[in-house]
PDB file of C-alpha atoms in Angstrom:
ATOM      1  CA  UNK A   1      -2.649  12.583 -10.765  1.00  0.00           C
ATOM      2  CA  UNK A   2      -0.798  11.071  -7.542  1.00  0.00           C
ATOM      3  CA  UNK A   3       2.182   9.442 -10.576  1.00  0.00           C
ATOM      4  CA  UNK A   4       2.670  13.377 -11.602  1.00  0.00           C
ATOM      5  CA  UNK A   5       2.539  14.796  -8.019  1.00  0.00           C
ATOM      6  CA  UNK A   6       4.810  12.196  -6.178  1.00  0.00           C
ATOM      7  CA  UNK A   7       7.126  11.549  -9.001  1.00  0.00           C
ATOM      8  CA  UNK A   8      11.083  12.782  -7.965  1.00  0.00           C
ATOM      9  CA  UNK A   9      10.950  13.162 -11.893  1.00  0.00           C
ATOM     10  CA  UNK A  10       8.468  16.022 -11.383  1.00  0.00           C
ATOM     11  CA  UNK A  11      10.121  17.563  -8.631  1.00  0.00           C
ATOM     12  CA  UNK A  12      13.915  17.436 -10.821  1.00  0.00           C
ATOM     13  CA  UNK A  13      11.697  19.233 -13.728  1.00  0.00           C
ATOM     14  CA  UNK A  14      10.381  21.541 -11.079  1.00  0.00           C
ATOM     15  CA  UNK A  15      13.605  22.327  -9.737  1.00  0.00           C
ATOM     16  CA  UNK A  16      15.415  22.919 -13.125  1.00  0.00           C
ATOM     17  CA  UNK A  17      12.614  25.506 -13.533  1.00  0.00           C
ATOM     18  CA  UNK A  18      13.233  27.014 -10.100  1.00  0.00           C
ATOM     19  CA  UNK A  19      17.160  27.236 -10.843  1.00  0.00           C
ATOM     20  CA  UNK A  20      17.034  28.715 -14.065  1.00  0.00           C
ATOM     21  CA  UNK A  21      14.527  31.315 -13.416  1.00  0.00           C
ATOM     22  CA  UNK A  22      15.711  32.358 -10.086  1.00  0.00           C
ATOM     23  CA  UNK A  23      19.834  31.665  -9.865  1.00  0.00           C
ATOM     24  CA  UNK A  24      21.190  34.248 -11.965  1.00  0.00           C
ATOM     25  CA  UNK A  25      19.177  37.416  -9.207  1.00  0.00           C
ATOM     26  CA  UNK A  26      19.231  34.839  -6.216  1.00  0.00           C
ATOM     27  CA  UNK A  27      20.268  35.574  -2.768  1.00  0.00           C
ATOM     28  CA  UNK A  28      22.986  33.103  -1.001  1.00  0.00           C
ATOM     29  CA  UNK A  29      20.191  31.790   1.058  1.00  0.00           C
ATOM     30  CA  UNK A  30      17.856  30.839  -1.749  1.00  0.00           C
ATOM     31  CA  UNK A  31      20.922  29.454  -3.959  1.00  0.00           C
ATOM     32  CA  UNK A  32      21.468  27.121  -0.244  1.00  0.00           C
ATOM     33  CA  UNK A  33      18.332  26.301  -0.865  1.00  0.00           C
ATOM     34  CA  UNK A  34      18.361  25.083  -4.601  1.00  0.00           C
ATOM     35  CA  UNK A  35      21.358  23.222  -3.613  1.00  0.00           C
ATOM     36  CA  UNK A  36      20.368  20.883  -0.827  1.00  0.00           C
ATOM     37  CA  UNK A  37      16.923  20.724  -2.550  1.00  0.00           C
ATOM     38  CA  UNK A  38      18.620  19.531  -5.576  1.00  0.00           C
ATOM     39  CA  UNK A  39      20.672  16.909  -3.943  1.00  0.00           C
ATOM     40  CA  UNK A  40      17.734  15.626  -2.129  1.00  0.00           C
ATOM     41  CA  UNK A  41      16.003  15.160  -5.283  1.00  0.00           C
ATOM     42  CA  UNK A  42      18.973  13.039  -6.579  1.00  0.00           C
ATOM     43  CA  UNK A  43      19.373  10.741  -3.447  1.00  0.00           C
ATOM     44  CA  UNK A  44      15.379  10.054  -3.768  1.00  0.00           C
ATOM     45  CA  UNK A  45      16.315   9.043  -7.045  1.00  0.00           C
ATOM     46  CA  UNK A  46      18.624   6.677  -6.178  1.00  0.00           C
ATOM     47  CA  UNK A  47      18.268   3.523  -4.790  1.00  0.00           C
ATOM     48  CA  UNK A  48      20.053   4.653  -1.352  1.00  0.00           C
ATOM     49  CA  UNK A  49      17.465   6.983  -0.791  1.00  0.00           C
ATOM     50  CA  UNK A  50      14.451   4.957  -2.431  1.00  0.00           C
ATOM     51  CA  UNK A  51      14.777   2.199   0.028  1.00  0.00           C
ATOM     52  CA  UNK A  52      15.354   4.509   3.340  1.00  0.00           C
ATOM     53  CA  UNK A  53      11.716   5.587   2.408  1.00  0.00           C
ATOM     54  CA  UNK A  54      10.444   2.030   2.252  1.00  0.00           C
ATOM     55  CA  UNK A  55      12.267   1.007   5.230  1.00  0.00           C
ATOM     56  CA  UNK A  56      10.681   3.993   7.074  1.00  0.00           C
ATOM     57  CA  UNK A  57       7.426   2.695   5.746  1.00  0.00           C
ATOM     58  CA  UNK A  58       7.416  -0.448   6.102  1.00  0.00           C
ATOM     59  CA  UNK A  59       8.813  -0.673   9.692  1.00  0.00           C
ATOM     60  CA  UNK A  60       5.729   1.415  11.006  1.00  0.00           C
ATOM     61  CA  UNK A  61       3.765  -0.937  12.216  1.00  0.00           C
ATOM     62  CA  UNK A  62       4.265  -1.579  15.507  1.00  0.00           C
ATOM     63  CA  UNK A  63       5.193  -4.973  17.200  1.00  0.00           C
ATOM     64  CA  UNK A  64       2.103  -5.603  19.003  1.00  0.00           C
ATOM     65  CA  UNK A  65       0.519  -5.144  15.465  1.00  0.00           C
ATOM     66  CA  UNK A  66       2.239  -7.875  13.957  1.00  0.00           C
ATOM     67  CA  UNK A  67       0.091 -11.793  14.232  1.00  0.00           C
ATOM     68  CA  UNK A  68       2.046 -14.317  16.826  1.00  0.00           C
ATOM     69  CA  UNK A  69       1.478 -17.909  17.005  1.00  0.00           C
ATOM     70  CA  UNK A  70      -1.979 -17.418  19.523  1.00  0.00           C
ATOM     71  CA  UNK A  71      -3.243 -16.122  16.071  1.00  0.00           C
ATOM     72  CA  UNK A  72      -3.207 -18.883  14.136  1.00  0.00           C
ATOM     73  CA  UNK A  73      -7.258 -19.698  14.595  1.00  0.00           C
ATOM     74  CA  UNK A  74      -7.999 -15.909  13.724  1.00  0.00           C
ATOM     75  CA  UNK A  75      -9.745 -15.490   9.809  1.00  0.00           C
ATOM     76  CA  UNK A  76      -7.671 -14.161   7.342  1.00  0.00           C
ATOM     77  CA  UNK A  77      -8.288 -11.123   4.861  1.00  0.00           C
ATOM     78  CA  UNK A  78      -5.882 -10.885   1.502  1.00  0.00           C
ATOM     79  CA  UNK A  79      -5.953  -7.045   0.051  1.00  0.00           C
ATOM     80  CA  UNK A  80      -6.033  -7.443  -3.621  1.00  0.00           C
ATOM     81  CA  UNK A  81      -3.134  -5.486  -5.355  1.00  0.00           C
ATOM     82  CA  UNK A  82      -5.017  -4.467  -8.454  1.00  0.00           C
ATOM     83  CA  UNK A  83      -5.603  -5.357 -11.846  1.00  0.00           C
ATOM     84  CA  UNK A  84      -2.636  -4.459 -14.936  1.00  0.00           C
ATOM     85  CA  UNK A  85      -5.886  -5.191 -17.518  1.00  0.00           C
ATOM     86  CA  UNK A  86      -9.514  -5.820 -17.989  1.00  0.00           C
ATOM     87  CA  UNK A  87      -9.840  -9.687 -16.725  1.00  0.00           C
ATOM     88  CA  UNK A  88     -12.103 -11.012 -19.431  1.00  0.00           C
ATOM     89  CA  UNK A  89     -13.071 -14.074 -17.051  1.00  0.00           C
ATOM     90  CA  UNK A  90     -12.282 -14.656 -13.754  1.00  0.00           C
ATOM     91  CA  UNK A  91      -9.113 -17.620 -14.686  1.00  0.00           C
ATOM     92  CA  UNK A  92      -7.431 -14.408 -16.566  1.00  0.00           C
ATOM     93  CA  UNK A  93      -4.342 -14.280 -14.113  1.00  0.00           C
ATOM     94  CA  UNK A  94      -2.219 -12.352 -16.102  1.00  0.00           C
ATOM     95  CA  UNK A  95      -4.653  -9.399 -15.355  1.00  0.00           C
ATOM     96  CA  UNK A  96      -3.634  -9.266 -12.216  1.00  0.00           C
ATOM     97  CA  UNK A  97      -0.269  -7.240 -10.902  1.00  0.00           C
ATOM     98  CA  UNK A  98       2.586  -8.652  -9.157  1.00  0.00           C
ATOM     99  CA  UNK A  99       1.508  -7.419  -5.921  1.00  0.00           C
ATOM    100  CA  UNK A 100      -2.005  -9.086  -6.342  1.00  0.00           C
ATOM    101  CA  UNK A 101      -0.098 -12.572  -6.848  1.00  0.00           C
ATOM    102  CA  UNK A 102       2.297 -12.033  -3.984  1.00  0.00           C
ATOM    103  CA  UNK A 103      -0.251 -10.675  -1.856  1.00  0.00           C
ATOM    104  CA  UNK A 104      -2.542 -13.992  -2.324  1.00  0.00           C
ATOM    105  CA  UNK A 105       0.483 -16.373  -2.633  1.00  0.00           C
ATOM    106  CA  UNK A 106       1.134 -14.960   1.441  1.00  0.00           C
ATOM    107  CA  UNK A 107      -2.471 -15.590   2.323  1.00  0.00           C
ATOM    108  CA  UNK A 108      -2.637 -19.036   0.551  1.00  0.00           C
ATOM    109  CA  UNK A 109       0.724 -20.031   2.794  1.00  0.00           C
ATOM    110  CA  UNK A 110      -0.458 -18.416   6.015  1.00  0.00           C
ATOM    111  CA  UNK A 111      -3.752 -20.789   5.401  1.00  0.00           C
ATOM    112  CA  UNK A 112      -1.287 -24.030   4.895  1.00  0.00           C
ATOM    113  CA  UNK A 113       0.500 -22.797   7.947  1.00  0.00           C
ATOM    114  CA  UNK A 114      -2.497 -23.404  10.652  1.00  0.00           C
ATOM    115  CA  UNK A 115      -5.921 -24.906  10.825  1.00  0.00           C
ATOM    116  CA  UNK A 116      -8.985 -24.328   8.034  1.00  0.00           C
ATOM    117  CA  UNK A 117     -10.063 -21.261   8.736  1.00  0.00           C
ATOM    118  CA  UNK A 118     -11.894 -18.352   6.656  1.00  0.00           C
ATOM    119  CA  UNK A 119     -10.260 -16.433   3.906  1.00  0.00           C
ATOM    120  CA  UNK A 120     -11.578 -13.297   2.227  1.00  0.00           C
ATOM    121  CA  UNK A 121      -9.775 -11.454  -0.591  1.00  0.00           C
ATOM    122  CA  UNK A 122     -11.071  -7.645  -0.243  1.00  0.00           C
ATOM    123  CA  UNK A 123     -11.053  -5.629  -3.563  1.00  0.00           C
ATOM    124  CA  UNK A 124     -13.374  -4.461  -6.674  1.00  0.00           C
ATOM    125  CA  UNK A 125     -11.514  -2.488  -9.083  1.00  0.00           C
ATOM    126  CA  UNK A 126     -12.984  -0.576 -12.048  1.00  0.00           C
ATOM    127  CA  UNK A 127     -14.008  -3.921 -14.512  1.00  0.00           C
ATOM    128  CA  UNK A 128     -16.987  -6.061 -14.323  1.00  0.00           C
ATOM    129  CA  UNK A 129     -14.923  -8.732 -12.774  1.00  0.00           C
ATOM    130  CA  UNK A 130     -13.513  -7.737  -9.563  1.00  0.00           C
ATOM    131  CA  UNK A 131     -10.229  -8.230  -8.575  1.00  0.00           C
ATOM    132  CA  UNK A 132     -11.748 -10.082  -5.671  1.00  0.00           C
ATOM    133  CA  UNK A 133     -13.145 -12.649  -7.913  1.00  0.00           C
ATOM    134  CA  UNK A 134     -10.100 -13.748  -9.984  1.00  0.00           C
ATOM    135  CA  UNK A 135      -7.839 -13.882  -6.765  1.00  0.00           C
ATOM    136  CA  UNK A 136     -10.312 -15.832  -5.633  1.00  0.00           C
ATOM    137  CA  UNK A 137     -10.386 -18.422  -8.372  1.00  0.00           C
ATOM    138  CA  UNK A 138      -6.520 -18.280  -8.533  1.00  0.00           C
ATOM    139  CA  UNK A 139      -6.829 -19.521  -4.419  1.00  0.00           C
ATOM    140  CA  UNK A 140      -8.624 -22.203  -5.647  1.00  0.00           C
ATOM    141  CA  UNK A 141      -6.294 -23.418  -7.869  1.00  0.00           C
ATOM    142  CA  UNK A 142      -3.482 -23.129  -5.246  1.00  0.00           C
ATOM    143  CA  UNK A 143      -5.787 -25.713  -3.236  1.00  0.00           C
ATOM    144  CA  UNK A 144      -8.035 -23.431  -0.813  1.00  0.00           C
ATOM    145  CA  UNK A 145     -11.534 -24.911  -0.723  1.00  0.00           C
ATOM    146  CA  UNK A 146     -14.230 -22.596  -2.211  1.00  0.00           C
ATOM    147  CA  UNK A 147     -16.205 -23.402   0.915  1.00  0.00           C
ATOM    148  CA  UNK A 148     -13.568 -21.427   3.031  1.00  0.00           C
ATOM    149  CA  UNK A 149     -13.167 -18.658   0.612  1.00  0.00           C
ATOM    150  CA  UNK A 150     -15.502 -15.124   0.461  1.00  0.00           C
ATOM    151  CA  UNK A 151     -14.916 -12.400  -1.701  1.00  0.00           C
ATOM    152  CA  UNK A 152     -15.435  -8.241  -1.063  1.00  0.00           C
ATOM    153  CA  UNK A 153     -16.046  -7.298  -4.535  1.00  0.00           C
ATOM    154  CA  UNK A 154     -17.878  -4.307  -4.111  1.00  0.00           C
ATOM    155  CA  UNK A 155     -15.047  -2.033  -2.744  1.00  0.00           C
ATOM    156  CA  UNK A 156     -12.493   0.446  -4.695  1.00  0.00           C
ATOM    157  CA  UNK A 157      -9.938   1.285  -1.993  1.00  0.00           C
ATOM    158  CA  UNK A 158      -8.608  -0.291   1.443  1.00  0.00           C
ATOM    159  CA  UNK A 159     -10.568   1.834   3.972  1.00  0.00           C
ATOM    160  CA  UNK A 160     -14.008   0.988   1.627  1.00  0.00           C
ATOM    161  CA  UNK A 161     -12.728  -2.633   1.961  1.00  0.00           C
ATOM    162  CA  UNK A 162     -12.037  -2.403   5.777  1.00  0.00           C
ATOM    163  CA  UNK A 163     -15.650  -0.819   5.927  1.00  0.00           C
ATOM    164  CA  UNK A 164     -17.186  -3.134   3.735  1.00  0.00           C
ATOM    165  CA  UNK A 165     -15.913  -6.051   6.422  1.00  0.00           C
ATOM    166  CA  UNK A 166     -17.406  -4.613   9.279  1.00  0.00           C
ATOM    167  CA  UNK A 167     -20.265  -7.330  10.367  1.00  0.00           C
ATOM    168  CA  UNK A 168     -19.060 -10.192   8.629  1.00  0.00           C
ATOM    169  CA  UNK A 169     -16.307 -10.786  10.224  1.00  0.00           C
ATOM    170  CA  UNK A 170     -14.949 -11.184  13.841  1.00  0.00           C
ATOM    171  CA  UNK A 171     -13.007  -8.215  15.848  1.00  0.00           C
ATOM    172  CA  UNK A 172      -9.757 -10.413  15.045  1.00  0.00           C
ATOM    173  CA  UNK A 173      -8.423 -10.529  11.886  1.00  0.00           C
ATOM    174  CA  UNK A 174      -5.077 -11.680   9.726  1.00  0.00           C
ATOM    175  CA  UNK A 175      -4.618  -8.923   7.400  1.00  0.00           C
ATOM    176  CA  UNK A 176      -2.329 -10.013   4.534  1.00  0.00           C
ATOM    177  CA  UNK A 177      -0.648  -7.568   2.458  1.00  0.00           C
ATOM    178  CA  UNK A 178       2.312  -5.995   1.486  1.00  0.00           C
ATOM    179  CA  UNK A 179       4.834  -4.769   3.538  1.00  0.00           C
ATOM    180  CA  UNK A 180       4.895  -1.163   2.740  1.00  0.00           C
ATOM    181  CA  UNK A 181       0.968  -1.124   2.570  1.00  0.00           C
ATOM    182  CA  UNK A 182       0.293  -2.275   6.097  1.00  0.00           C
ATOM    183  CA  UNK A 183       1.079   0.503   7.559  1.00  0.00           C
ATOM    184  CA  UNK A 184      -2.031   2.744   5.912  1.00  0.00           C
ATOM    185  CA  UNK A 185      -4.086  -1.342   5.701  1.00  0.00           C
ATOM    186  CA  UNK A 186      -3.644  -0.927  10.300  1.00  0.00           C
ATOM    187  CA  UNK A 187      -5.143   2.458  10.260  1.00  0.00           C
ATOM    188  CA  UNK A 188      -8.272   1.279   8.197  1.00  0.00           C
ATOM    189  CA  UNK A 189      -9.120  -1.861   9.624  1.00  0.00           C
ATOM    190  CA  UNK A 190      -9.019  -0.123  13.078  1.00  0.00           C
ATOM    191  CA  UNK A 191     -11.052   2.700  11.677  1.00  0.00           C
ATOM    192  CA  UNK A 192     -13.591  -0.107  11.221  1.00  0.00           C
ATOM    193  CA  UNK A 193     -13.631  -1.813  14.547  1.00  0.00           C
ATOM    194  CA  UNK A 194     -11.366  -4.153  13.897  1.00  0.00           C
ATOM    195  CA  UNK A 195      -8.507  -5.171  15.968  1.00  0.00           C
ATOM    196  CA  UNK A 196      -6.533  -6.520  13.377  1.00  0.00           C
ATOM    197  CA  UNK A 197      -2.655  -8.252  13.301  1.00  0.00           C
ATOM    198  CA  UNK A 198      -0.690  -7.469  10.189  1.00  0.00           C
ATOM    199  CA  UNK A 199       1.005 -10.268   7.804  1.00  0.00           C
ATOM    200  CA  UNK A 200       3.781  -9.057   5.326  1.00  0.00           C
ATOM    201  CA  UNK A 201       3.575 -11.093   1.969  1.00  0.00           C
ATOM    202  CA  UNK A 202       6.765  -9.020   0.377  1.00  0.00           C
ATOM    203  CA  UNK A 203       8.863  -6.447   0.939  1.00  0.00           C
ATOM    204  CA  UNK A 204      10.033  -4.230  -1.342  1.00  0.00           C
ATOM    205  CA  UNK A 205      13.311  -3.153   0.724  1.00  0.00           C
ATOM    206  CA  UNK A 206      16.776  -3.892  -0.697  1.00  0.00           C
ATOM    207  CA  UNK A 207      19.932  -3.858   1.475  1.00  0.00           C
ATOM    208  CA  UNK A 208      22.854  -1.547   0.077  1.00  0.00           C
ATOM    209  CA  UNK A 209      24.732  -3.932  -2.509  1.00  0.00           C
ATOM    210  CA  UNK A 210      27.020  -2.494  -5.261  1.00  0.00           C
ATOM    211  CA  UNK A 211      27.667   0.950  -6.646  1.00  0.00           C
ATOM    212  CA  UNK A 212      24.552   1.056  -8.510  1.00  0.00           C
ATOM    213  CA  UNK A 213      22.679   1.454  -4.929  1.00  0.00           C
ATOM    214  CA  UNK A 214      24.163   5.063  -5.278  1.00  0.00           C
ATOM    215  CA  UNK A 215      22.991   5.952  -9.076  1.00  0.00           C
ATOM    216  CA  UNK A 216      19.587   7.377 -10.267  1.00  0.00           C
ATOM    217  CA  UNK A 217      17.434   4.685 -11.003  1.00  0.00           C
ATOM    218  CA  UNK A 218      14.091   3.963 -12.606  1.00  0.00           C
ATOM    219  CA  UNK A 219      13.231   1.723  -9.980  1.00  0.00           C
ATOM    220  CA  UNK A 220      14.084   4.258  -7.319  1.00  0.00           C
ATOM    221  CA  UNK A 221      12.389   6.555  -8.619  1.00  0.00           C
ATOM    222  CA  UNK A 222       9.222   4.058  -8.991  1.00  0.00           C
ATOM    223  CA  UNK A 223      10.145   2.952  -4.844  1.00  0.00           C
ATOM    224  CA  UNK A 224       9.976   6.695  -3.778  1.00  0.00           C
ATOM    225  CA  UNK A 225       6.529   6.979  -5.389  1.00  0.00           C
ATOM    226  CA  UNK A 226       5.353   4.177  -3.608  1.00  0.00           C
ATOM    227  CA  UNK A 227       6.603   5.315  -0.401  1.00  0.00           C
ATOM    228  CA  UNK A 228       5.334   8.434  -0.166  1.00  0.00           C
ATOM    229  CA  UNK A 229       2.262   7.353  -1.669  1.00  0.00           C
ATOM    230  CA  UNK A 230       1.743   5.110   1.191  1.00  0.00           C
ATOM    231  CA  UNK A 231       2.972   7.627   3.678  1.00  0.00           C
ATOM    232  CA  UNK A 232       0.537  10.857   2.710  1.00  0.00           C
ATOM    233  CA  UNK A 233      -2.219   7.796   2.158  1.00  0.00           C
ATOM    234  CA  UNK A 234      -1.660   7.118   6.107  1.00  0.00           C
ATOM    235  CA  UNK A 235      -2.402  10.796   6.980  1.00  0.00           C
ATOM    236  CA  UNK A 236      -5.592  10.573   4.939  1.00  0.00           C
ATOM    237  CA  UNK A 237      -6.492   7.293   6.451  1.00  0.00           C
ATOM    238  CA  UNK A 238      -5.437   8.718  10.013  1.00  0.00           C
ATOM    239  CA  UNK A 239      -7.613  11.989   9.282  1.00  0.00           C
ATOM    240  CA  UNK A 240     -11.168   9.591   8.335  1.00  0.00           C
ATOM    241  CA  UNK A 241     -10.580   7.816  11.537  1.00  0.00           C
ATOM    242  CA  UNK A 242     -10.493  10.929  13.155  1.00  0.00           C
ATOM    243  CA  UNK A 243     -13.782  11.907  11.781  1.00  0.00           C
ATOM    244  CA  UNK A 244     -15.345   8.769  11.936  1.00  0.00           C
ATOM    245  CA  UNK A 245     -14.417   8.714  15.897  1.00  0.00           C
ATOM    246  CA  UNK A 246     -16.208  12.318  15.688  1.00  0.00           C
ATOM    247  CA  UNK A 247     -19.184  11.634  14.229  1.00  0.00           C
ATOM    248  CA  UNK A 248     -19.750   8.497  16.039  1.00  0.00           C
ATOM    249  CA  UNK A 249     -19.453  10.452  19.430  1.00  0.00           C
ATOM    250  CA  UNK A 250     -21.933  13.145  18.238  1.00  0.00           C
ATOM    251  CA  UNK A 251     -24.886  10.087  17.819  1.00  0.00           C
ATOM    252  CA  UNK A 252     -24.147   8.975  20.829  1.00  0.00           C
ATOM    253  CA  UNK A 253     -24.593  12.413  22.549  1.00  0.00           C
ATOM    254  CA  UNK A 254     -27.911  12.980  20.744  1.00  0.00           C
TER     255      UNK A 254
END
């Protein structure tokens, strides 16, 4: 439902409606309004306005979030990015999504970076192999031992996979994902008791380049989904905390 909902697509075909019903018997004020709503439609659907979103995003974590060189013994924890098909065994990599693969590749070269330490790839999905479980296998391949390697297979979103964490793994993590998903990945893993440092594997953020930065796009319009996806799923992570902190106060009254 979120592809209809946050899709500038849907809000253009909204609009339309809006502007035909309304602009023939419409005040000046509401015709203002049509207007700049319009035009902010078309900028999100450009790649000018697609990016400011992600930069927004992405550059919401703050600094004392972000994993420094004192860091380097702390475990590390690769989000999965999802699954494009049904993995019918766990070496199927082309079941997994970009994201998934630039997600791990991150974690895999964080690991080369410092000293053997833990790695766990967090996700389930909706097949009977998990996500968890071919990202895994796919580490392996990229030359992290099995030995250091655990799986969270069991979990269908990031704050079930933050959850799912809690007890097996120290206070400080490495949280590896990407860029424009750490933001609402922070929220989560502190929900959980975690005091976590965030690792960027990608970034989806473009720099202004030629004309096309200023024409509707596809892409854009695919960016601006993302973004406020990511966004509105950082209020809803920010809102569990809240009532997690809640309830957890109330036992302790009792």
């Amino acid at each position: 439902m979120h592809h209809i909902l946050l899709s500038p697509m849907t809000w253009a075909l909204l609009w339309l409606a809006a502007a035909w019903l309304t602009w023939a018997r419409a005040r000046a004020w509401w015709r203002a309004v049509l207007v700049v709503a319009g035009l902010s439609i078309l900028v999100l659907c450009t790649p000018l306005g697609a990016n400011a979103l992600i930069r927004a995003v992405e550059t919401s974590v703050p600094a004392s979030a972000h994993c420094s060189a004192n860091d380097a013994a702390a475990p590390i924890v690769v989000l999965a990015g999802g699954l494009q098909d049904e993995p019918r065994a766990q070496d199927d990599y082309i079941a997994l999504t970009p994201s998934s693969w630039r997600r791990l590749r991150g974690g895999v070269e964080l690991w080369r970076r410092g000293g053997p330490v833990q790695m766990t790839i967090a996700g389930g999905g909706p097949f009977a192999i998990s996500e968890a479980a071919v990202l895994g296998r796919l580490a392996q391949d990229w030359g992290v031992p099995a030995r250091m390697l655990h799986e969270e297979t069991k979990s269908a979103t990031t704050w079930e996979s933050a959850m799912a964490l809690r007890g097996r793994l120290p206070a400080r993590v490495r949280v590896v994902s990407s860029a424009v998903h750490l933001p609402r990945a922070l929220v989560a893993f502190e929900a959980a008791g975690f005091t976590p440092c965030m690792v960027a594997s990608d970034s989806l953020y473009v720099p202004m380049g030629s004309v096309g930065y200023f024409l509707p796009q596809l892409s854009a319009m695919q960016k601006t989904h993302t973004a406020l996806y990511e966004m509105l799923g950082a209020v809803s992570y920010r809102w569990k905390a809240r009532t997690l902190r809640a309830a957890t106060r109330q036992r302790q009254e009792r």
